[in-house]
DNA sequence: CTAACCGATTGACAAACGTCAAGCGCGAAG
DNA sequence: CTTCGCGCTTGACGTTTGTCAATCGGTTAG
């Protein structure tokens, strides 16, 4: 559970910032959160937004701060994590085009999680005040926000169930099965994140993740560095016993 | 983490059901979720709703089912719990006037948790279809739903942080501190739920909750059955090290 | 009043998990 | 090519936690 906090700041690098009005926002427009919003409202959001590029391992937000921006991962990857004294734990790994800190922005209360980039990442940042403003005025946006929050809420419920009802190695086994599905059910794939981050997300020490990966050799998995091969999927499923209400994502 | 599932059905008892139009709904009307809704819309919700009385330990909903009703605890107490094979774990203890399964109702997807009463309890049940219908038509209700979901989402984030970053006894110590605040900072109070349920909520075996309560004797707590006395709050706080971003509820 | 029941408690033991320390291996910098 | 750094791995050990079994104690039914 406890992972020593590691350095995350890159002081030398000045992230490049590009106003959103100058960039292509067709893709953003099609996200579920914005798809049904009125054009004039969307323009309000765009007006103050900008796209920013960050290097790897850069802290984006810190828990306890008040939200300034709604964040959207355009490319790269972001880790949400919580801290307690010198320990931390990953709560989510976000890929394009996930939004984050929506709940804090809407309620205008402090962040409960910190966030850092896991690799070079571009983030679209929309001023929190604009989001709240459009949220009040545009019913379609309010409804989309509900859908997004409900989705995220359900993801967390599944996470809690998995964490409280399974052992570490079971969580790992099911994670690999889910990852394999995401990658088109191929027998071989790469872990998308560093193992220490995965360990933190799965709620285990990095040392135990190593040992668990070795143990899964007995259950149809072969590991070479970050390359995973599922030799015998039926066998792995027998061990992992995946359950739709924990492992299957919402539609 | 693993608690054996126990019997929950009371087949003999037929819950009494009272149409909501016949009852006093002033109190419901003032809940944040309904406060700003248009009167005609509120009447739509009321039309199909009814108040139902359940005995203790009765299963109200089962994970995997599709939602028929939005539930509101009018009095009594309800446990939300998740299951995996023969184990279960409590995700939340709900008191008046909490709503539950809102996310499932809005998304019209299966429940991820089951629910049972912990004592004799009255539940207001609003048909899911009516909720979704009003949600589409009434912007104020949509906004209130966002606020409610965001609130619940943040509660879950705090829970996950506590679960992953603290040991069982630390979670217990902080739970007692929070409970004491709720009860007006009195030195003595009763546990509001059975210890086995508390153990499940705190993610520990009942046996370990017993032992943890004994251990807290060294840290300013005295326990006699379900009566808790905090003899030395400063001492308990030193041990528990509560943290606002985990233990303080949203406004 | 007595017996049966059930949640809580206690003890003994085993499994899961974290911590510490040492060493490995691969990629980057010189 | 060599060295260095860092994430990963491995082993040893201790703590936390779960499990099994027996017992306690308060409540309830007869």
XYZ file of C-alpha atoms (C1' of nucleotides) in Angstrom:
562
model
C 0.000 0.000 0.000
C 2.747 2.431 0.784
C 4.937 3.744 -1.934
C 7.581 6.294 -1.194
C 6.836 9.572 -2.881
C 9.223 10.261 -5.721
C 10.344 13.450 -7.326
C 8.076 14.740 -10.004
C 8.945 18.298 -10.827
C 10.893 19.424 -13.852
C 11.723 23.005 -13.082
C 13.761 23.747 -16.159
C 11.076 22.972 -18.687
C 8.541 25.644 -19.470
C 5.430 23.905 -20.778
C 4.285 25.318 -24.098
C 0.837 26.794 -24.043
C -1.374 27.287 -27.083
C -4.748 29.065 -26.933
C -7.450 26.632 -27.898
C -9.081 28.918 -30.425
C -6.008 28.434 -32.613
C -6.164 24.675 -32.645
C -8.334 22.036 -34.093
C -11.089 21.276 -31.646
C -13.255 19.047 -33.810
C -12.122 16.052 -31.810
C -12.892 17.668 -28.464
C -16.291 18.699 -29.769
C -17.180 15.052 -30.370
C -16.424 13.923 -26.804
C -19.573 12.811 -24.993
C -19.168 15.651 -22.538
C -19.400 18.295 -25.275
C -21.229 16.595 -28.120
C -24.697 18.001 -27.400
C -23.722 21.395 -26.103
C -24.934 24.550 -27.899
C -22.334 26.071 -30.216
C -22.312 29.436 -28.511
C -21.720 27.731 -25.163
C -18.973 25.605 -26.586
C -17.304 28.744 -27.871
C -17.394 30.158 -24.348
C -15.470 27.164 -23.103
C -13.038 27.339 -25.994
C -12.411 31.041 -25.527
C -10.424 30.711 -22.328
C -9.036 27.237 -22.925
C -5.558 26.295 -23.989
C -3.568 23.263 -24.873
C -0.443 22.688 -22.881
C 2.396 20.244 -23.353
C 4.041 18.683 -20.326
C 7.108 16.455 -19.981
C 6.980 13.080 -18.243
C 6.616 12.886 -14.449
C 5.394 16.415 -14.062
C 2.954 17.230 -11.292
C -0.155 18.791 -12.811
C -2.338 19.333 -9.784
C -1.936 18.869 -6.075
C -4.609 17.610 -3.723
C -5.899 20.307 -1.421
C -5.707 23.049 -4.066
C -8.838 24.677 -5.417
C -9.580 23.833 -9.045
C -8.581 26.362 -11.686
C -9.145 24.209 -14.745
C -11.001 21.227 -16.058
C -8.362 18.963 -17.615
C -8.662 16.747 -20.660
C -5.925 14.343 -21.703
C -5.345 14.952 -25.420
C -2.436 12.549 -25.753
C -0.049 10.839 -23.363
C -1.029 9.482 -19.974
C -1.824 10.871 -16.523
C -1.846 9.262 -13.097
C -4.279 10.377 -10.424
C -2.947 9.578 -6.987
C -3.738 10.210 -3.367
C -1.200 10.820 -0.636
C -1.037 10.355 3.107
C 2.090 11.669 4.729
C 4.946 10.026 2.784
C 2.891 7.358 1.065
C 0.878 7.537 -2.083
C -1.411 5.330 -4.100
C -2.586 5.529 -7.696
C -6.352 5.903 -8.065
C -6.580 5.956 -11.843
C -4.525 5.935 -15.008
C -5.995 8.270 -17.599
C -5.533 8.014 -21.329
C -6.940 10.146 -24.171
C -9.552 11.566 -24.076
C -10.310 11.272 -20.384
C -11.351 14.320 -18.406
C -10.294 14.789 -14.833
C -11.165 16.731 -11.703
C -14.666 17.337 -13.072
C -16.282 16.721 -9.672
C -14.001 19.222 -7.921
C -14.600 21.845 -10.622
C -18.378 21.521 -10.503
C -18.523 21.669 -6.718
C -15.722 24.256 -6.535
C -14.074 22.340 -3.725
C -10.477 21.290 -3.249
C -8.946 18.472 -5.273
C -8.918 15.169 -3.413
C -6.223 13.731 -5.672
C -2.989 14.903 -7.185
C -2.080 14.242 -10.791
C 1.156 13.756 -12.690
C 2.057 12.927 -16.246
C 3.476 9.470 -16.850
C 4.975 10.421 -20.204
C 5.111 13.486 -22.435
C 1.492 14.571 -22.480
C -0.719 17.275 -23.925
C -3.541 18.522 -21.742
C -6.431 20.723 -22.738
C -7.236 23.066 -19.890
C -10.612 24.782 -19.637
C -11.036 27.456 -16.966
C -13.114 26.116 -14.088
C -15.253 29.241 -13.899
C -16.248 28.862 -17.553
C -17.202 25.246 -16.977
C -19.396 26.131 -14.017
C -20.910 29.002 -15.936
C -21.830 26.928 -18.969
C -22.989 24.153 -16.679
C -25.581 26.495 -15.188
C -26.761 27.837 -18.529
C -26.660 24.799 -20.790
C -28.925 21.899 -19.866
C -27.336 19.572 -22.405
C -23.949 20.129 -20.805
C -25.428 19.505 -17.374
C -26.892 16.227 -18.567
C -23.607 15.194 -20.177
C -21.840 16.013 -16.935
C -24.204 13.721 -15.063
C -23.519 10.917 -17.465
C -19.775 11.400 -17.172
C -19.855 11.580 -13.370
C -22.137 8.559 -13.089
C -19.742 6.663 -15.312
C -16.778 7.596 -13.168
C -18.671 6.856 -10.007
C -19.396 3.367 -11.206
C -15.748 2.858 -12.134
C -14.800 3.702 -8.565
C -17.370 1.319 -7.131
C -15.903 -1.486 -9.224
C -12.424 -0.526 -8.055
C -13.410 -0.620 -4.405
C -15.072 -3.973 -4.793
C -11.984 -5.404 -6.467
C -9.676 -3.933 -3.849
C -11.658 -5.179 -0.872
C -12.696 -8.568 -2.176
C -9.604 -9.802 -4.004
C -5.979 -10.437 -3.148
C -3.195 -8.620 -4.937
C -2.406 -11.423 -7.324
C -6.072 -11.819 -8.206
C -6.320 -8.131 -9.002
C -3.261 -8.463 -11.199
C -4.644 -11.481 -13.033
C -7.894 -9.692 -13.768
C -6.052 -6.558 -14.807
C -4.124 -8.561 -17.380
C -7.304 -10.103 -18.717
C -8.934 -6.702 -19.080
C -5.831 -5.289 -20.718
C -5.798 -8.136 -23.190
C -9.411 -7.435 -24.169
C -8.566 -3.767 -24.670
C -5.745 -4.761 -26.987
C -8.033 -6.746 -29.227
C -7.660 -10.096 -27.467
C -4.149 -10.634 -28.821
C -2.046 -13.142 -26.944
C 0.864 -10.739 -26.569
C 0.983 -7.087 -25.501
C 3.000 -4.519 -23.594
C 2.203 -3.065 -20.216
C 1.167 0.529 -20.926
C 2.709 1.924 -17.741
C 5.708 1.400 -15.518
C 5.439 -1.510 -13.147
C 5.801 0.635 -10.047
C 2.790 2.662 -11.163
C 0.828 -0.482 -11.895
C 1.752 -1.820 -8.462
C 0.472 1.351 -6.847
C -2.764 1.189 -8.827
C -3.269 -2.440 -7.859
C -2.609 -1.595 -4.234
C 0.582 -3.579 -3.762
C 4.299 -2.973 -3.235
C 6.438 -3.076 -6.414
C 8.315 -6.055 -4.946
C 5.097 -7.978 -4.623
C 4.053 -7.153 -8.165
C 7.300 -8.732 -9.350
C 6.628 -11.840 -7.319
C 3.005 -11.968 -8.421
C 4.023 -11.838 -12.075
C 6.335 -14.783 -11.467
C 3.532 -16.683 -9.742
C 1.232 -16.147 -12.708
C 3.673 -18.290 -14.666
C 1.759 -21.160 -13.052
C -1.458 -19.803 -14.514
C -0.804 -19.309 -18.189
C 1.111 -16.005 -18.254
C 4.626 -15.395 -19.510
C 6.430 -12.175 -18.647
C 9.550 -10.743 -20.240
C 10.229 -7.232 -18.972
C 7.096 -5.279 -19.926
C 6.012 -7.787 -22.542
C 3.139 -9.978 -21.430
C 2.170 -13.166 -23.218
C -0.983 -14.972 -22.288
C -0.189 -18.538 -23.183
C -3.315 -20.127 -21.791
C -6.201 -17.740 -21.412
C -8.650 -20.352 -20.123
C -6.193 -21.243 -17.399
C -5.690 -17.626 -16.431
C -9.438 -17.056 -16.320
C -9.856 -20.074 -14.087
C -7.419 -18.523 -11.670
C -8.667 -14.925 -11.920
C -12.395 -15.737 -11.922
C -13.365 -12.409 -13.517
C -16.784 -11.083 -12.642
C -18.794 -8.752 -14.912
C -19.881 -6.492 -12.051
C -16.262 -5.801 -11.191
C -14.327 -6.225 -14.409
C -16.623 -5.290 -17.267
C -16.689 -1.555 -17.962
C -19.914 0.366 -18.528
C -21.175 0.553 -22.085
C -11.758 -8.499 3.466
C -13.883 -11.552 3.109
C -17.052 -11.853 5.071
C -19.317 -14.805 4.709
C -22.675 -13.877 3.230
C -25.452 -14.156 5.743
C -29.161 -14.671 5.344
C -31.097 -11.553 4.643
C -34.568 -12.399 3.431
C -37.687 -12.295 5.539
C -40.211 -14.116 3.457
C -43.124 -13.941 5.820
C -43.305 -10.197 6.101
C -45.153 -8.302 3.420
C -43.786 -4.756 3.361
C -46.490 -2.130 3.584
C -46.664 0.186 0.641
C -48.224 3.638 0.685
C -48.605 5.778 -2.453
C -46.601 8.931 -2.025
C -49.413 11.277 -3.020
C -51.107 10.341 0.247
C -48.205 11.204 2.452
C -46.436 14.289 3.577
C -43.673 15.048 1.126
C -42.632 18.467 2.381
C -39.486 16.969 3.807
C -38.561 15.208 0.586
C -39.215 18.408 -1.316
C -36.503 20.166 0.696
C -33.774 17.637 -0.066
C -31.018 19.179 -2.210
C -31.883 16.805 -5.033
C -35.435 18.141 -5.309
C -35.304 21.622 -3.815
C -35.029 23.562 -7.077
C -37.154 21.370 -9.272
C -40.295 22.789 -10.930
C -43.499 21.892 -9.105
C -45.109 20.176 -12.072
C -42.035 18.008 -12.483
C -41.950 17.191 -8.828
C -45.545 16.078 -9.068
C -44.564 13.728 -11.889
C -42.052 12.074 -9.597
C -44.513 11.934 -6.733
C -47.266 10.442 -8.880
C -45.679 7.031 -9.230
C -43.732 7.008 -5.979
C -44.572 5.165 -2.809
C -43.281 4.753 0.673
C -42.509 1.268 1.786
C -41.673 -0.151 5.197
C -39.146 -2.952 5.475
C -38.053 -5.097 8.417
C -34.405 -5.387 9.460
C -31.958 -7.398 7.341
C -34.118 -7.394 4.263
C -32.486 -7.351 0.870
C -33.727 -4.348 -1.091
C -31.807 -4.620 -4.321
C -29.412 -7.103 -5.788
C -26.357 -6.242 -7.850
C -26.762 -7.182 -11.480
C -30.446 -6.244 -11.623
C -31.645 -3.339 -13.697
C -32.900 -0.379 -11.677
C -36.650 -0.029 -11.221
C -36.628 2.705 -8.589
C -34.582 5.496 -7.141
C -34.454 4.861 -3.397
C -34.456 7.379 -0.573
C -33.923 6.392 3.055
C -36.722 8.091 5.015
C -35.845 6.530 8.341
C -33.790 3.569 9.508
C -30.484 2.511 7.934
C -29.349 0.753 4.773
C -26.128 -1.013 3.897
C -24.774 -0.989 0.355
C -22.518 -3.963 -0.232
C -20.690 -5.692 -3.029
C -20.248 -9.413 -3.399
C -17.772 -11.738 -5.029
C -18.685 -15.379 -4.889
C -19.296 -16.072 -1.193
C -17.694 -12.934 0.166
C -19.142 -9.499 0.588
C -17.989 -6.079 1.697
C -19.909 -3.004 2.819
C -19.414 0.027 0.605
C -21.570 2.500 2.475
C -23.947 2.859 5.388
C -26.869 5.110 4.500
C -28.970 7.076 6.937
C -31.874 9.479 6.341
C -32.200 11.158 3.912
C -29.630 9.550 1.660
C -30.547 8.547 -1.872
C -29.111 5.456 -3.467
C -28.562 3.834 -6.848
C -28.879 7.237 -8.511
C -26.005 6.514 -10.897
C -27.520 3.223 -12.040
C -30.943 4.833 -12.538
C -29.611 7.703 -14.606
C -27.486 5.475 -16.822
C -30.129 2.731 -16.863
C -27.465 0.115 -16.240
C -27.333 -2.729 -13.758
C -26.755 -2.124 -10.067
C -23.152 -2.651 -9.039
C -24.070 -3.066 -5.392
C -26.713 -4.850 -3.401
C -28.542 -3.212 -0.521
C -30.147 -4.453 2.678
C -31.814 -2.804 5.620
C -29.884 -2.854 8.885
C -32.973 -2.153 10.968
C -36.655 -1.492 10.392
C -36.558 1.108 7.639
C -38.880 3.163 5.498
C -37.811 3.756 1.907
C -39.301 6.157 -0.573
C -39.236 4.589 -4.006
C -39.510 6.692 -7.147
C -39.892 4.875 -10.475
C -36.636 4.961 -12.426
C -38.350 5.883 -15.675
C -39.920 8.957 -14.059
C -36.539 10.032 -12.725
C -34.918 9.738 -16.143
C -37.841 11.524 -17.742
C -37.754 14.474 -15.381
C -33.982 14.495 -15.583
C -34.218 15.126 -19.337
C -36.867 17.822 -19.047
C -35.865 19.710 -15.917
C -32.513 21.459 -15.958
C -32.631 22.227 -12.239
C -33.026 18.553 -11.471
C -30.164 17.720 -13.794
C -27.951 20.208 -12.000
C -28.956 18.874 -8.592
C -28.175 15.372 -9.813
C -24.697 16.504 -10.791
C -24.130 17.980 -7.386
C -25.323 14.828 -5.662
C -23.235 12.534 -7.855
C -20.156 14.709 -7.488
C -20.632 14.588 -3.735
C -20.902 10.817 -3.733
C -17.975 10.483 -6.090
C -15.808 12.441 -3.727
C -16.921 10.305 -0.803
C -15.756 7.239 -2.684
C -12.403 8.804 -3.500
C -11.853 9.488 0.188
C -12.830 5.920 1.004
C -10.385 4.476 -1.479
C -7.588 6.639 -0.186
C -8.282 5.551 3.372
C -8.508 1.907 2.411
C -5.301 1.845 0.413
C -3.175 4.100 2.588
C -4.092 3.087 6.129
C -4.078 -0.109 8.158
C -7.264 -1.494 9.628
C -6.706 -0.117 13.084
C -5.932 3.321 11.679
C -9.171 3.282 9.696
C -11.006 2.328 12.865
C -9.390 5.090 14.896
C -10.321 7.685 12.306
C -13.829 6.301 12.011
C -14.309 6.759 15.747
C -13.039 10.327 15.559
C -15.440 11.143 12.732
C -18.307 9.487 14.559
C -17.559 11.504 17.646
C -17.720 14.735 15.643
C -21.058 13.693 14.172
C -22.396 13.124 17.670
C -21.554 16.629 18.772
C -18.051 15.923 20.071
C -19.367 14.137 23.167
C -16.922 11.859 24.894
C -19.302 8.941 24.919
C -21.526 7.510 22.204
C -22.929 4.294 20.763
C -21.856 2.567 17.600
C -24.750 3.106 15.188
C -24.377 -0.295 13.504
C -23.468 -3.839 14.384
C -19.790 -4.522 14.709
C -19.743 -7.097 11.940
C -21.143 -4.485 9.558
C -18.633 -1.928 10.737
C -15.854 -4.459 10.240
C -17.025 -5.074 6.683
C -17.182 -1.358 5.982
C -13.695 -0.849 7.382
C -12.401 -3.743 5.273
C -11.463 -6.091 8.085
C -12.611 -9.374 9.598
C -14.948 -9.077 12.623
C -12.325 -10.838 14.721
C -9.798 -8.190 13.833
C -12.197 -5.385 14.648
C -12.516 -6.882 18.151
C -8.773 -6.983 18.541
C -8.358 -3.496 17.117
C -10.862 -2.101 19.622
C -8.847 -3.682 22.421
C -5.647 -2.204 21.017
C -7.177 1.260 20.955
C -7.312 0.996 24.736
C -3.682 2.038 24.519
C -4.699 5.147 22.605
C -7.403 6.771 24.663
C -10.480 4.702 23.803
C -12.626 2.628 26.132
C -15.075 0.091 24.756
C -17.933 -1.619 26.556
C -20.090 -3.571 24.105
C -21.306 -0.954 21.630
C -20.609 1.958 23.947
C -17.505 3.907 23.017
C -15.846 6.363 25.352
C -13.066 8.566 24.114
C -11.069 9.177 27.253
C -8.208 11.040 25.658
C -9.044 12.576 22.325
C -5.650 14.192 21.807
C -4.017 10.816 22.313
C -6.366 9.142 19.856
C -5.739 11.861 17.286
C -1.998 11.392 17.685
C -2.456 7.761 16.845
C -5.027 8.169 14.066
C -3.419 11.179 12.397
C -6.624 12.264 10.651
C -6.225 14.119 7.387
C -8.785 16.598 6.022
C -8.571 15.258 2.460
C -9.581 11.800 3.675
C -11.636 12.368 6.793
C -13.425 15.679 6.434
C -16.683 15.432 4.487
C -17.630 17.870 1.745
C -19.541 20.934 2.787
C -36.158 -20.497 34.974
C -33.834 -22.758 31.405
C -32.239 -23.687 26.871
C -31.072 -22.156 22.453
C -29.344 -18.763 19.597
C -26.294 -15.397 17.809
C -23.080 -11.757 17.702
C -18.850 -10.809 19.863
C -14.533 -12.240 21.745
C -10.220 -14.824 22.323
C -6.454 -17.867 21.051
C -3.663 -20.351 17.724
C -2.158 -20.614 13.323
C -1.529 -19.587 8.328
C -1.611 -16.596 4.375
C -0.964 -12.134 2.372
C 1.655 -8.258 2.264
C 5.297 -4.707 3.335
C 10.099 -3.569 4.302
C 14.947 -3.790 3.958
C 18.978 -4.916 1.547
C 21.575 -6.617 -2.217
C 22.125 -7.407 -6.913
C 20.567 -7.496 -11.859
C 19.923 -5.573 -16.484
C 18.983 -2.298 -19.743
C 19.333 2.203 -21.621
C 21.583 6.797 -21.483
C 25.609 9.689 -21.023
C 30.303 10.298 -21.616
C 32.903 0.846 -25.425
C 32.413 1.730 -20.727
C 30.204 3.604 -16.829
C 26.397 5.127 -14.399
C 21.692 5.413 -12.986
C 17.395 3.654 -12.198
C 13.711 0.557 -12.342
C 13.176 -4.043 -11.510
C 14.059 -8.423 -9.238
C 15.192 -11.603 -5.543
C 15.792 -13.164 -0.850
C 15.016 -12.773 4.058
C 12.277 -11.295 7.546
C 8.567 -9.053 10.224
C 3.920 -7.161 10.393
C -0.745 -7.197 9.242
C -4.585 -9.643 8.311
C -7.624 -13.686 7.575
C -9.206 -18.267 9.121
C -10.655 -21.808 12.171
C -12.289 -23.212 16.488
C -13.823 -22.626 21.042
C -16.087 -19.810 24.308
C -18.497 -15.875 26.323
C -22.578 -13.173 27.257
C -26.742 -11.101 26.432
C -31.343 -11.851 24.434
C -35.310 -14.535 23.371
C -38.543 -18.422 23.150
C -40.542 -21.996 25.518
